[in-house]
Amino acid sequence: MSSPKEPSFRESVDIMFNRAVALMDLPPGLEEKVRVCNATYTVRFGVRLRGEIRTFTGYRSVHSEHMEPVKGGIRYALGVNQDEVEALAALMTYKCALVEAPFGGSKGGLCIDPREYEEHELELITRRFAYELAKRDMINPAQNVPAPDMGTGEREMAWIADQYQRMNTTDINGRACVTGKPLNAGGISGRVEATGRGVQYALREFFRYEEDKAKAGLSGTLEGKRVIVQGLGNVGYHAAKFLSEEDGALITGVIERDGALFREEGLDVEAVRNWIIKHGGVSGYPDANLIEDGAKLLEQDCDILIPAALEGVINLSNAKEIKAPLIIEAANGPVTSGADEILRNKGTVIIPDMYANAGGVTVSYFEWVKNLSHIRFGRMQRRQEEARHQLVVDQLEALSDSMGNTWNLEGSFKDKYLRGADELELVRSGLDDTMRIAYQSMREVWHSRDDVTDLRTAAYLVSIDKVARSYRAKGL
Ligand code: GLU
């Protein structure tokens, strides 16, 4: 896919880190301390499957423990390797710092193609992997809290949580050992949609600033903007769905494993998603043009490009051809350091991964807090809030003006005003606030320093500064 000159994923992250850190004035040696991965555990374990013992290789990498627990997903994919988990763990550190989620960075992975296994087999494998990690405190509510990533979801998180709890029967906070669980197993409303929702909130915030849009040669709102999404998995699907249904954006292209769909007037995201679930790919979808060499669509003219799948998809081999003036990195590391340079020189604006896809870990943070507090958000306040609003409505309606007319508030207003916020609304509000504040912290650096010409460098500067401050406060 990428040309031989391309560095590895971890090197690519390091190159971008170095570029940013060169603009900072850190105490000698701290720069290296922040950059390096503290530890990477490799576990190999056997599981008896289909009449034989199969050996699996998994990793859990801890990048920085300036705050604990450390946090980050567990990925199931055949390409998982040490370099990748280390790059992803480093990105978790910077991501958590940027959005002020009080965690260090970590990441895990298992070399497996989950589609090759039955559900009960995946359960055996996941429980065994969780056992190997938990006994080394690589899963622990106070030390290391995994979450879903590519190839994993609520189901795997429920198995991991249960496995941990079986091994730690008296840990009252056991449920907080992993996030992204199903609601009935200690999860939180809005976690599944969170990363895609965060991409939507990030774009909305970007579009609030004329100056920022102008840098990408864009104007107006998200309405009618042509968007191409690469990967219609959990993140890409939710981002595309919300942007088209709620902001009026046109999803003109969807790139998947077996090809890409293109439709100038916009695709029906829900229909495409259902087609993929039913047929295993986009081929044969009736209402769009199919492009067999799907990656070519990355180069198509559009307003916003959303890579939402693997790392390294925009690299030295195609960066020059990318026409989108705005790229939002919903995936981790979709643009290599070499491609980043080419795009920067072209004037492409990139909303970087560590900010753009931080919605997932942000809502994970809310879930972890919910688990530790043992109560659903809004449970104490909701009805009390409604009762107080009712008082205002009753009082207003009892008032009559000087002509003797009484006030009658409109029904739909009353319904909206009276309803107290439930957990989902609170989660979305917390996520929106987080995405806005983090964007503002990046753009401030972007606009106030002449030596910072892109959002990625700005993001690194904000987050490295936060990590460095914690190290300093600890006396390191
Ligand atoms: N795997 C997600 C990420 O890359 C979520 C991590 C989490 O929720 O801890 O950000």
JSON list of C-alpha atoms in Angstrom, two decimals, residues 224 243 249:
[
{"chain": "A", "resi": 224, "resn": "GLY", "atom": "CA", "xyz": [-24.79, 20.49, 1.40]},
{"chain": "A", "resi": 243, "resn": "LEU", "atom": "CA", "xyz": [-23.75, 14.47, 9.48]},
{"chain": "A", "resi": 249, "resn": "ALA", "atom": "CA", "xyz": [-24.21, 17.05, 4.63]}
]
